[in-house]
């Protein structure tokens, strides 16, 4: 056997072992959801009603009244609540009284940056965020490439080392950071890059926080999801996007309700089911036209459109 052949076999053996250990890649022994049965839960990312400036308490009430299963708050609104004297234990009770779970949370800790001082401060921020979400009963937070230069690339292997460190911090806090891509970002701008970093981190709780808009914006496709396992997807940001503006100039504020754009959502949901994944579908929009409308109406409409889009996929 040649040295090249031996090296290749060792490489693939090691890669397969790492993937199996993390549980990120597809498992062929999956059980599919029963035909016609909706396996998903539905979550309101509070960015969808951010422009109404309701405050976190009213955002929670809105999600509950609209019929969601969960909520994905932003740390900046939670901080505004506590800075004004609010207690996290009271907010947790409010969430529970509305029949909601905290499926994830959105913060911008600079965990991936090369600058050591900034990164250390980022980890301190992440620790505070994890403590906050744990006190609210949540177990996951987003881990986007916050602070990374948009057009420059941080070595993905270094990013993986830092993601592992973030996961280890999460182990001590009882919270799981989900690696999140931002379409077009130089460091984590594609689905494949996010998954590479998650696999290289070699941690059993590594997982991917996907997003329909960011998948499109970053130039990735939706079939790559079929290479993952259900363990890799616990929460997924739901939205849609129009054909115009084109990919090159489309921005967050152009996101629309699921089903109102050109995203291949039926394919996406079928791909979820094919790998036995049933992530919490979290409605994340930044559409300024929706911010001018009644928040409860927006939340209800978004939930109905998500469920309608799922129904087309599960038959």
PDB file of C-alpha atoms in Angstrom:
ATOM      1  CA  UNK A   1       0.000   0.000   0.000  1.00  0.00           C
ATOM      2  CA  UNK A   2       1.403   3.418  -0.943  1.00  0.00           C
ATOM      3  CA  UNK A   3       2.044   6.097   1.691  1.00  0.00           C
ATOM      4  CA  UNK A   4      -0.475   8.347  -0.085  1.00  0.00           C
ATOM      5  CA  UNK A   5      -3.208   5.717   0.088  1.00  0.00           C
ATOM      6  CA  UNK A   6      -2.437   5.029   3.739  1.00  0.00           C
ATOM      7  CA  UNK A   7      -2.494   8.737   4.564  1.00  0.00           C
ATOM      8  CA  UNK A   8      -5.823   9.208   2.815  1.00  0.00           C
ATOM      9  CA  UNK A   9      -7.366   6.286   4.654  1.00  0.00           C
ATOM     10  CA  UNK A  10      -6.121   7.570   7.997  1.00  0.00           C
ATOM     11  CA  UNK A  11      -7.482  11.026   7.202  1.00  0.00           C
ATOM     12  CA  UNK A  12     -10.957   9.759   6.369  1.00  0.00           C
ATOM     13  CA  UNK A  13     -10.967   7.410   9.352  1.00  0.00           C
ATOM     14  CA  UNK A  14     -10.122  10.317  11.670  1.00  0.00           C
ATOM     15  CA  UNK A  15     -12.692  12.613  10.025  1.00  0.00           C
ATOM     16  CA  UNK A  16     -15.384   9.960  10.299  1.00  0.00           C
ATOM     17  CA  UNK A  17     -14.557   9.407  13.946  1.00  0.00           C
ATOM     18  CA  UNK A  18     -14.761  13.123  14.700  1.00  0.00           C
ATOM     19  CA  UNK A  19     -18.076  13.455  12.880  1.00  0.00           C
ATOM     20  CA  UNK A  20     -19.504  10.445  14.673  1.00  0.00           C
ATOM     21  CA  UNK A  21     -18.361  11.770  18.038  1.00  0.00           C
ATOM     22  CA  UNK A  22     -20.027  15.120  17.516  1.00  0.00           C
ATOM     23  CA  UNK A  23     -23.203  13.597  16.101  1.00  0.00           C
ATOM     24  CA  UNK A  24     -23.287  16.333  13.461  1.00  0.00           C
ATOM     25  CA  UNK A  25     -23.343  14.223  10.332  1.00  0.00           C
ATOM     26  CA  UNK A  26     -26.186  12.187   8.941  1.00  0.00           C
ATOM     27  CA  UNK A  27     -27.278   8.931  10.537  1.00  0.00           C
ATOM     28  CA  UNK A  28     -28.972   6.579   8.112  1.00  0.00           C
ATOM     29  CA  UNK A  29     -30.925   4.909  10.921  1.00  0.00           C
ATOM     30  CA  UNK A  30     -33.493   7.653  11.282  1.00  0.00           C
ATOM     31  CA  UNK A  31     -37.208   7.513  11.929  1.00  0.00           C
ATOM     32  CA  UNK A  32     -39.221   9.858   9.729  1.00  0.00           C
ATOM     33  CA  UNK A  33     -42.123  11.913  11.019  1.00  0.00           C
ATOM     34  CA  UNK A  34     -45.503  10.414  10.307  1.00  0.00           C
ATOM     35  CA  UNK A  35     -46.975  11.698   7.061  1.00  0.00           C
ATOM     36  CA  UNK A  36     -49.207  14.685   7.694  1.00  0.00           C
ATOM     37  CA  UNK A  37     -48.025  15.175  11.283  1.00  0.00           C
ATOM     38  CA  UNK A  38     -46.266  18.434  12.082  1.00  0.00           C
ATOM     39  CA  UNK A  39     -43.161  17.612  14.188  1.00  0.00           C
ATOM     40  CA  UNK A  40     -41.973  21.197  14.617  1.00  0.00           C
ATOM     41  CA  UNK A  41     -42.372  23.722  17.397  1.00  0.00           C
ATOM     42  CA  UNK A  42     -42.752  27.408  16.639  1.00  0.00           C
ATOM     43  CA  UNK A  43     -40.828  30.278  18.152  1.00  0.00           C
ATOM     44  CA  UNK A  44     -40.944  34.063  17.876  1.00  0.00           C
ATOM     45  CA  UNK A  45     -37.604  35.792  17.477  1.00  0.00           C
ATOM     46  CA  UNK A  46     -38.320  39.209  18.945  1.00  0.00           C
ATOM     47  CA  UNK A  47     -36.549  41.014  16.084  1.00  0.00           C
ATOM     48  CA  UNK A  48     -39.784  40.451  14.152  1.00  0.00           C
ATOM     49  CA  UNK A  49     -41.574  42.973  16.405  1.00  0.00           C
ATOM     50  CA  UNK A  50     -38.515  44.934  17.482  1.00  0.00           C
ATOM     51  CA  UNK A  51     -39.578  48.178  15.821  1.00  0.00           C
ATOM     52  CA  UNK A  52     -42.715  48.419  17.947  1.00  0.00           C
ATOM     53  CA  UNK A  53     -40.466  48.976  21.003  1.00  0.00           C
ATOM     54  CA  UNK A  54     -42.717  46.976  23.297  1.00  0.00           C
ATOM     55  CA  UNK A  55     -40.125  45.907  25.832  1.00  0.00           C
ATOM     56  CA  UNK A  56     -39.360  42.293  26.692  1.00  0.00           C
ATOM     57  CA  UNK A  57     -42.393  41.781  28.939  1.00  0.00           C
ATOM     58  CA  UNK A  58     -44.873  42.799  26.246  1.00  0.00           C
ATOM     59  CA  UNK A  59     -42.897  40.818  23.660  1.00  0.00           C
ATOM     60  CA  UNK A  60     -43.332  37.711  25.803  1.00  0.00           C
ATOM     61  CA  UNK A  61     -47.053  38.401  26.183  1.00  0.00           C
ATOM     62  CA  UNK A  62     -47.380  38.912  22.439  1.00  0.00           C
ATOM     63  CA  UNK A  63     -45.720  35.566  21.681  1.00  0.00           C
ATOM     64  CA  UNK A  64     -47.996  33.836  24.167  1.00  0.00           C
ATOM     65  CA  UNK A  65     -51.195  35.448  22.883  1.00  0.00           C
ATOM     66  CA  UNK A  66     -50.249  34.679  19.280  1.00  0.00           C
ATOM     67  CA  UNK A  67     -49.945  30.971  20.090  1.00  0.00           C
ATOM     68  CA  UNK A  68     -46.211  30.338  19.825  1.00  0.00           C
ATOM     69  CA  UNK A  69     -44.482  27.502  21.673  1.00  0.00           C
ATOM     70  CA  UNK A  70     -41.328  29.451  22.383  1.00  0.00           C
ATOM     71  CA  UNK A  71     -39.532  32.756  22.241  1.00  0.00           C
ATOM     72  CA  UNK A  72     -36.056  33.826  21.129  1.00  0.00           C
ATOM     73  CA  UNK A  73     -35.267  37.128  22.851  1.00  0.00           C
ATOM     74  CA  UNK A  74     -32.418  39.552  22.284  1.00  0.00           C
ATOM     75  CA  UNK A  75     -30.086  40.195  25.199  1.00  0.00           C
ATOM     76  CA  UNK A  76     -30.217  43.948  24.623  1.00  0.00           C
ATOM     77  CA  UNK A  77     -33.943  44.021  25.474  1.00  0.00           C
ATOM     78  CA  UNK A  78     -33.425  41.758  28.482  1.00  0.00           C
ATOM     79  CA  UNK A  79     -30.672  44.106  29.686  1.00  0.00           C
ATOM     80  CA  UNK A  80     -32.959  47.112  29.245  1.00  0.00           C
ATOM     81  CA  UNK A  81     -35.474  45.291  31.454  1.00  0.00           C
ATOM     82  CA  UNK A  82     -32.959  44.501  34.216  1.00  0.00           C
ATOM     83  CA  UNK A  83     -31.346  47.959  33.998  1.00  0.00           C
ATOM     84  CA  UNK A  84     -34.787  49.391  34.760  1.00  0.00           C
ATOM     85  CA  UNK A  85     -35.028  47.229  37.879  1.00  0.00           C
ATOM     86  CA  UNK A  86     -36.721  44.153  36.429  1.00  0.00           C
ATOM     87  CA  UNK A  87     -35.966  40.755  37.944  1.00  0.00           C
ATOM     88  CA  UNK A  88     -35.048  37.747  35.829  1.00  0.00           C
ATOM     89  CA  UNK A  89     -37.050  35.433  38.076  1.00  0.00           C
ATOM     90  CA  UNK A  90     -40.170  37.492  37.364  1.00  0.00           C
ATOM     91  CA  UNK A  91     -39.467  37.435  33.638  1.00  0.00           C
ATOM     92  CA  UNK A  92     -38.989  33.673  33.780  1.00  0.00           C
ATOM     93  CA  UNK A  93     -42.366  33.297  35.467  1.00  0.00           C
ATOM     94  CA  UNK A  94     -43.954  35.491  32.832  1.00  0.00           C
ATOM     95  CA  UNK A  95     -42.495  33.306  30.101  1.00  0.00           C
ATOM     96  CA  UNK A  96     -43.786  30.177  31.819  1.00  0.00           C
ATOM     97  CA  UNK A  97     -47.216  31.703  32.480  1.00  0.00           C
ATOM     98  CA  UNK A  98     -47.502  32.336  28.739  1.00  0.00           C
ATOM     99  CA  UNK A  99     -46.791  28.671  28.074  1.00  0.00           C
ATOM    100  CA  UNK A 100     -43.492  29.463  26.354  1.00  0.00           C
ATOM    101  CA  UNK A 101     -40.010  27.986  26.318  1.00  0.00           C
ATOM    102  CA  UNK A 102     -36.814  29.941  25.666  1.00  0.00           C
ATOM    103  CA  UNK A 103     -35.527  28.183  22.552  1.00  0.00           C
ATOM    104  CA  UNK A 104     -32.491  30.402  21.942  1.00  0.00           C
ATOM    105  CA  UNK A 105     -31.333  33.977  22.488  1.00  0.00           C
ATOM    106  CA  UNK A 106     -29.524  36.570  20.400  1.00  0.00           C
ATOM    107  CA  UNK A 107     -26.326  38.248  21.536  1.00  0.00           C
ATOM    108  CA  UNK A 108     -23.161  39.554  19.931  1.00  0.00           C
ATOM    109  CA  UNK A 109     -20.244  38.409  22.073  1.00  0.00           C
ATOM    110  CA  UNK A 110     -16.969  38.660  20.122  1.00  0.00           C
ATOM    111  CA  UNK A 111     -15.812  35.087  20.772  1.00  0.00           C
ATOM    112  CA  UNK A 112     -14.219  34.433  17.359  1.00  0.00           C
ATOM    113  CA  UNK A 113     -12.041  37.526  16.822  1.00  0.00           C
ATOM    114  CA  UNK A 114      -8.241  37.362  16.540  1.00  0.00           C
ATOM    115  CA  UNK A 115      -7.576  40.248  18.927  1.00  0.00           C
ATOM    116  CA  UNK A 116      -6.964  38.513  22.261  1.00  0.00           C
ATOM    117  CA  UNK A 117      -8.168  41.385  24.436  1.00  0.00           C
ATOM    118  CA  UNK A 118     -11.410  41.712  22.476  1.00  0.00           C
ATOM    119  CA  UNK A 119     -11.860  37.949  22.522  1.00  0.00           C
ATOM    120  CA  UNK A 120     -11.375  37.742  26.291  1.00  0.00           C
ATOM    121  CA  UNK A 121     -13.981  40.461  26.742  1.00  0.00           C
ATOM    122  CA  UNK A 122     -16.200  38.567  24.319  1.00  0.00           C
ATOM    123  CA  UNK A 123     -15.989  35.433  26.417  1.00  0.00           C
ATOM    124  CA  UNK A 124     -16.863  37.437  29.532  1.00  0.00           C
ATOM    125  CA  UNK A 125     -19.896  38.816  27.709  1.00  0.00           C
ATOM    126  CA  UNK A 126     -20.841  35.313  26.581  1.00  0.00           C
ATOM    127  CA  UNK A 127     -20.571  34.106  30.179  1.00  0.00           C
ATOM    128  CA  UNK A 128     -22.955  36.851  31.345  1.00  0.00           C
ATOM    129  CA  UNK A 129     -25.341  36.052  28.509  1.00  0.00           C
ATOM    130  CA  UNK A 130     -25.300  32.354  29.334  1.00  0.00           C
ATOM    131  CA  UNK A 131     -25.998  33.089  32.995  1.00  0.00           C
ATOM    132  CA  UNK A 132     -28.921  35.308  32.003  1.00  0.00           C
ATOM    133  CA  UNK A 133     -30.487  32.756  29.691  1.00  0.00           C
ATOM    134  CA  UNK A 134     -29.992  29.955  32.218  1.00  0.00           C
ATOM    135  CA  UNK A 135     -31.865  32.032  34.810  1.00  0.00           C
ATOM    136  CA  UNK A 136     -34.718  32.357  32.302  1.00  0.00           C
ATOM    137  CA  UNK A 137     -34.849  28.594  31.829  1.00  0.00           C
ATOM    138  CA  UNK A 138     -33.163  28.548  28.405  1.00  0.00           C
ATOM    139  CA  UNK A 139     -30.421  26.178  27.319  1.00  0.00           C
ATOM    140  CA  UNK A 140     -29.176  27.615  23.992  1.00  0.00           C
ATOM    141  CA  UNK A 141     -27.802  30.878  22.610  1.00  0.00           C
ATOM    142  CA  UNK A 142     -26.674  32.031  19.169  1.00  0.00           C
ATOM    143  CA  UNK A 143     -22.942  32.226  18.447  1.00  0.00           C
ATOM    144  CA  UNK A 144     -22.569  34.400  15.322  1.00  0.00           C
ATOM    145  CA  UNK A 145     -19.253  35.799  14.004  1.00  0.00           C
ATOM    146  CA  UNK A 146     -19.794  39.098  15.805  1.00  0.00           C
ATOM    147  CA  UNK A 147     -16.838  41.453  15.534  1.00  0.00           C
ATOM    148  CA  UNK A 148     -15.149  39.513  12.738  1.00  0.00           C
ATOM    149  CA  UNK A 149     -14.099  41.802   9.860  1.00  0.00           C
ATOM    150  CA  UNK A 150     -16.763  41.444   7.186  1.00  0.00           C
ATOM    151  CA  UNK A 151     -14.426  41.067   4.216  1.00  0.00           C
ATOM    152  CA  UNK A 152     -11.543  39.299   5.956  1.00  0.00           C
ATOM    153  CA  UNK A 153     -11.289  35.649   6.943  1.00  0.00           C
ATOM    154  CA  UNK A 154     -10.283  34.320  10.332  1.00  0.00           C
ATOM    155  CA  UNK A 155      -8.578  30.926  10.012  1.00  0.00           C
ATOM    156  CA  UNK A 156     -11.459  28.434  10.342  1.00  0.00           C
ATOM    157  CA  UNK A 157      -9.317  26.080  12.445  1.00  0.00           C
ATOM    158  CA  UNK A 158      -8.681  28.887  14.915  1.00  0.00           C
ATOM    159  CA  UNK A 159     -12.401  29.634  14.832  1.00  0.00           C
ATOM    160  CA  UNK A 160     -13.012  25.962  15.659  1.00  0.00           C
ATOM    161  CA  UNK A 161     -10.657  26.131  18.648  1.00  0.00           C
ATOM    162  CA  UNK A 162     -12.518  29.204  19.902  1.00  0.00           C
ATOM    163  CA  UNK A 163     -15.913  27.615  19.287  1.00  0.00           C
ATOM    164  CA  UNK A 164     -14.816  24.604  21.323  1.00  0.00           C
ATOM    165  CA  UNK A 165     -13.729  26.922  24.143  1.00  0.00           C
ATOM    166  CA  UNK A 166     -17.146  28.595  23.950  1.00  0.00           C
ATOM    167  CA  UNK A 167     -18.843  25.185  24.126  1.00  0.00           C
ATOM    168  CA  UNK A 168     -16.743  24.281  27.162  1.00  0.00           C
ATOM    169  CA  UNK A 169     -17.795  27.528  28.809  1.00  0.00           C
ATOM    170  CA  UNK A 170     -21.366  26.554  27.989  1.00  0.00           C
ATOM    171  CA  UNK A 171     -20.841  23.183  29.669  1.00  0.00           C
ATOM    172  CA  UNK A 172     -20.082  24.992  32.916  1.00  0.00           C
ATOM    173  CA  UNK A 173     -23.152  27.229  32.517  1.00  0.00           C
ATOM    174  CA  UNK A 174     -25.667  24.651  31.297  1.00  0.00           C
ATOM    175  CA  UNK A 175     -26.112  26.495  27.993  1.00  0.00           C
ATOM    176  CA  UNK A 176     -25.226  25.412  24.441  1.00  0.00           C
ATOM    177  CA  UNK A 177     -23.837  28.002  21.986  1.00  0.00           C
ATOM    178  CA  UNK A 178     -25.068  27.299  18.436  1.00  0.00           C
ATOM    179  CA  UNK A 179     -22.697  28.353  15.690  1.00  0.00           C
ATOM    180  CA  UNK A 180     -24.510  30.813  13.432  1.00  0.00           C
ATOM    181  CA  UNK A 181     -23.569  31.946   9.924  1.00  0.00           C
ATOM    182  CA  UNK A 182     -24.120  35.432   8.546  1.00  0.00           C
ATOM    183  CA  UNK A 183     -24.417  35.251   4.774  1.00  0.00           C
ATOM    184  CA  UNK A 184     -21.525  37.090   3.153  1.00  0.00           C
ATOM    185  CA  UNK A 185     -19.382  37.284   6.292  1.00  0.00           C
ATOM    186  CA  UNK A 186     -15.748  36.521   5.523  1.00  0.00           C
ATOM    187  CA  UNK A 187     -15.324  34.178   8.487  1.00  0.00           C
ATOM    188  CA  UNK A 188     -18.639  32.313   8.830  1.00  0.00           C
ATOM    189  CA  UNK A 189     -20.565  33.248   5.701  1.00  0.00           C
ATOM    190  CA  UNK A 190     -21.567  29.862   4.299  1.00  0.00           C
ATOM    191  CA  UNK A 191     -23.335  26.815   5.691  1.00  0.00           C
ATOM    192  CA  UNK A 192     -20.350  24.610   4.849  1.00  0.00           C
ATOM    193  CA  UNK A 193     -17.956  26.851   6.801  1.00  0.00           C
ATOM    194  CA  UNK A 194     -20.161  26.847   9.887  1.00  0.00           C
ATOM    195  CA  UNK A 195     -20.444  23.056   9.770  1.00  0.00           C
ATOM    196  CA  UNK A 196     -16.687  22.672   9.205  1.00  0.00           C
ATOM    197  CA  UNK A 197     -16.010  24.759  12.317  1.00  0.00           C
ATOM    198  CA  UNK A 198     -18.571  22.792  14.316  1.00  0.00           C
ATOM    199  CA  UNK A 199     -17.023  19.448  13.289  1.00  0.00           C
ATOM    200  CA  UNK A 200     -13.452  20.655  13.881  1.00  0.00           C
ATOM    201  CA  UNK A 201     -14.452  21.817  17.368  1.00  0.00           C
ATOM    202  CA  UNK A 202     -14.912  18.103  18.167  1.00  0.00           C
ATOM    203  CA  UNK A 203     -17.397  18.681  20.982  1.00  0.00           C
ATOM    204  CA  UNK A 204     -20.486  16.507  21.510  1.00  0.00           C
ATOM    205  CA  UNK A 205     -22.810  19.511  21.840  1.00  0.00           C
ATOM    206  CA  UNK A 206     -21.655  21.406  18.755  1.00  0.00           C
ATOM    207  CA  UNK A 207     -24.641  22.430  16.645  1.00  0.00           C
ATOM    208  CA  UNK A 208     -25.690  24.765  13.845  1.00  0.00           C
ATOM    209  CA  UNK A 209     -28.178  27.638  14.004  1.00  0.00           C
ATOM    210  CA  UNK A 210     -29.365  27.920  10.407  1.00  0.00           C
ATOM    211  CA  UNK A 211     -31.295  30.667   8.664  1.00  0.00           C
ATOM    212  CA  UNK A 212     -33.131  30.601   5.322  1.00  0.00           C
ATOM    213  CA  UNK A 213     -32.198  34.188   4.390  1.00  0.00           C
ATOM    214  CA  UNK A 214     -28.541  33.842   5.392  1.00  0.00           C
ATOM    215  CA  UNK A 215     -28.234  30.564   3.492  1.00  0.00           C
ATOM    216  CA  UNK A 216     -29.359  32.389   0.342  1.00  0.00           C
ATOM    217  CA  UNK A 217     -27.370  35.572   1.016  1.00  0.00           C
ATOM    218  CA  UNK A 218     -24.190  33.575   1.561  1.00  0.00           C
ATOM    219  CA  UNK A 219     -24.583  31.649  -1.689  1.00  0.00           C
ATOM    220  CA  UNK A 220     -25.176  28.265  -0.072  1.00  0.00           C
ATOM    221  CA  UNK A 221     -27.841  25.780  -1.100  1.00  0.00           C
ATOM    222  CA  UNK A 222     -30.438  23.960   0.954  1.00  0.00           C
ATOM    223  CA  UNK A 223     -29.589  20.338   0.110  1.00  0.00           C
ATOM    224  CA  UNK A 224     -26.428  20.316   2.212  1.00  0.00           C
ATOM    225  CA  UNK A 225     -28.702  19.982   5.249  1.00  0.00           C
ATOM    226  CA  UNK A 226     -29.230  16.337   4.237  1.00  0.00           C
ATOM    227  CA  UNK A 227     -25.628  15.583   5.211  1.00  0.00           C
ATOM    228  CA  UNK A 228     -26.318  16.534   8.830  1.00  0.00           C
ATOM    229  CA  UNK A 229     -28.044  14.690  11.646  1.00  0.00           C
ATOM    230  CA  UNK A 230     -30.951  15.841  13.747  1.00  0.00           C
ATOM    231  CA  UNK A 231     -28.463  16.511  16.564  1.00  0.00           C
ATOM    232  CA  UNK A 232     -26.947  19.345  14.546  1.00  0.00           C
ATOM    233  CA  UNK A 233     -30.172  21.370  14.293  1.00  0.00           C
ATOM    234  CA  UNK A 234     -32.028  22.488  17.402  1.00  0.00           C
ATOM    235  CA  UNK A 235     -33.251  25.876  16.240  1.00  0.00           C
ATOM    236  CA  UNK A 236     -33.616  27.379  12.752  1.00  0.00           C
ATOM    237  CA  UNK A 237     -34.362  30.984  11.820  1.00  0.00           C
ATOM    238  CA  UNK A 238     -37.404  31.087   9.565  1.00  0.00           C
ATOM    239  CA  UNK A 239     -38.015  33.758   6.968  1.00  0.00           C
ATOM    240  CA  UNK A 240     -38.306  34.152   3.217  1.00  0.00           C
ATOM    241  CA  UNK A 241     -36.822  36.522   0.654  1.00  0.00           C
ATOM    242  CA  UNK A 242     -37.985  38.113  -2.599  1.00  0.00           C
ATOM    243  CA  UNK A 243     -36.384  37.745  -6.024  1.00  0.00           C
ATOM    244  CA  UNK A 244     -35.708  41.481  -6.055  1.00  0.00           C
ATOM    245  CA  UNK A 245     -33.396  42.928  -4.827  1.00  0.00           C
ATOM    246  CA  UNK A 246     -30.944  40.285  -6.110  1.00  0.00           C
ATOM    247  CA  UNK A 247     -28.683  38.267  -3.830  1.00  0.00           C
ATOM    248  CA  UNK A 248     -25.796  40.748  -4.177  1.00  0.00           C
ATOM    249  CA  UNK A 249     -27.737  43.683  -2.721  1.00  0.00           C
ATOM    250  CA  UNK A 250     -30.468  42.064  -0.639  1.00  0.00           C
ATOM    251  CA  UNK A 251     -30.375  43.017   3.034  1.00  0.00           C
ATOM    252  CA  UNK A 252     -31.915  41.891   6.317  1.00  0.00           C
ATOM    253  CA  UNK A 253     -34.797  44.347   6.006  1.00  0.00           C
ATOM    254  CA  UNK A 254     -35.938  42.689   2.776  1.00  0.00           C
ATOM    255  CA  UNK A 255     -36.906  39.486   4.567  1.00  0.00           C
ATOM    256  CA  UNK A 256     -40.577  38.571   4.222  1.00  0.00           C
ATOM    257  CA  UNK A 257     -42.985  36.118   5.815  1.00  0.00           C
ATOM    258  CA  UNK A 258     -42.368  32.423   5.028  1.00  0.00           C
ATOM    259  CA  UNK A 259     -44.188  31.573   1.814  1.00  0.00           C
ATOM    260  CA  UNK A 260     -44.223  35.152   0.523  1.00  0.00           C
ATOM    261  CA  UNK A 261     -40.884  34.882  -1.290  1.00  0.00           C
ATOM    262  CA  UNK A 262     -38.835  32.522  -3.420  1.00  0.00           C
ATOM    263  CA  UNK A 263     -37.082  30.416  -0.765  1.00  0.00           C
ATOM    264  CA  UNK A 264     -37.447  26.651  -1.389  1.00  0.00           C
ATOM    265  CA  UNK A 265     -39.120  26.084   1.967  1.00  0.00           C
ATOM    266  CA  UNK A 266     -40.875  22.870   0.957  1.00  0.00           C
ATOM    267  CA  UNK A 267     -37.483  21.386   0.059  1.00  0.00           C
ATOM    268  CA  UNK A 268     -35.996  22.674   3.306  1.00  0.00           C
ATOM    269  CA  UNK A 269     -38.683  21.096   5.490  1.00  0.00           C
ATOM    270  CA  UNK A 270     -38.523  17.814   3.583  1.00  0.00           C
ATOM    271  CA  UNK A 271     -34.775  17.806   4.080  1.00  0.00           C
ATOM    272  CA  UNK A 272     -35.254  18.349   7.818  1.00  0.00           C
ATOM    273  CA  UNK A 273     -37.581  15.374   7.977  1.00  0.00           C
ATOM    274  CA  UNK A 274     -35.220  13.204   5.930  1.00  0.00           C
ATOM    275  CA  UNK A 275     -32.587  13.497   8.694  1.00  0.00           C
ATOM    276  CA  UNK A 276     -35.067  13.284  11.556  1.00  0.00           C
ATOM    277  CA  UNK A 277     -34.520  16.940  12.486  1.00  0.00           C
ATOM    278  CA  UNK A 278     -37.326  18.923  14.064  1.00  0.00           C
ATOM    279  CA  UNK A 279     -35.730  22.217  15.117  1.00  0.00           C
ATOM    280  CA  UNK A 280     -37.710  24.978  16.727  1.00  0.00           C
ATOM    281  CA  UNK A 281     -38.667  27.215  13.791  1.00  0.00           C
ATOM    282  CA  UNK A 282     -37.976  30.753  14.955  1.00  0.00           C
ATOM    283  CA  UNK A 283     -39.542  33.569  12.935  1.00  0.00           C
ATOM    284  CA  UNK A 284     -36.786  36.150  12.455  1.00  0.00           C
ATOM    285  CA  UNK A 285     -37.697  39.169  10.344  1.00  0.00           C
ATOM    286  CA  UNK A 286     -36.331  42.709  10.210  1.00  0.00           C
ATOM    287  CA  UNK A 287     -38.925  44.101   7.832  1.00  0.00           C
ATOM    288  CA  UNK A 288     -39.563  47.748   8.663  1.00  0.00           C
ATOM    289  CA  UNK A 289     -43.022  47.659   7.082  1.00  0.00           C
ATOM    290  CA  UNK A 290     -44.020  45.074   9.700  1.00  0.00           C
ATOM    291  CA  UNK A 291     -42.663  47.268  12.479  1.00  0.00           C
ATOM    292  CA  UNK A 292     -45.317  49.835  11.553  1.00  0.00           C
ATOM    293  CA  UNK A 293     -48.100  47.298  12.154  1.00  0.00           C
ATOM    294  CA  UNK A 294     -49.763  45.928  15.260  1.00  0.00           C
ATOM    295  CA  UNK A 295     -47.305  43.537  16.910  1.00  0.00           C
ATOM    296  CA  UNK A 296     -49.869  40.874  17.759  1.00  0.00           C
ATOM    297  CA  UNK A 297     -51.177  40.878  14.197  1.00  0.00           C
ATOM    298  CA  UNK A 298     -47.634  40.481  12.854  1.00  0.00           C
ATOM    299  CA  UNK A 299     -46.887  37.633  15.268  1.00  0.00           C
ATOM    300  CA  UNK A 300     -50.113  35.791  14.448  1.00  0.00           C
ATOM    301  CA  UNK A 301     -49.629  36.227  10.702  1.00  0.00           C
ATOM    302  CA  UNK A 302     -46.062  34.954  10.894  1.00  0.00           C
ATOM    303  CA  UNK A 303     -47.090  31.870  12.849  1.00  0.00           C
ATOM    304  CA  UNK A 304     -49.898  31.050  10.435  1.00  0.00           C
ATOM    305  CA  UNK A 305     -47.581  31.433   7.442  1.00  0.00           C
ATOM    306  CA  UNK A 306     -44.914  29.212   8.986  1.00  0.00           C
ATOM    307  CA  UNK A 307     -47.455  26.485   9.689  1.00  0.00           C
ATOM    308  CA  UNK A 308     -48.884  26.786   6.198  1.00  0.00           C
ATOM    309  CA  UNK A 309     -45.422  26.425   4.666  1.00  0.00           C
ATOM    310  CA  UNK A 310     -44.751  23.329   6.766  1.00  0.00           C
ATOM    311  CA  UNK A 311     -48.130  21.807   5.836  1.00  0.00           C
ATOM    312  CA  UNK A 312     -47.185  21.939   2.144  1.00  0.00           C
ATOM    313  CA  UNK A 313     -44.077  19.877   2.893  1.00  0.00           C
ATOM    314  CA  UNK A 314     -45.484  17.209   5.181  1.00  0.00           C
ATOM    315  CA  UNK A 315     -48.630  16.540   3.164  1.00  0.00           C
TER     316      UNK A 315
END
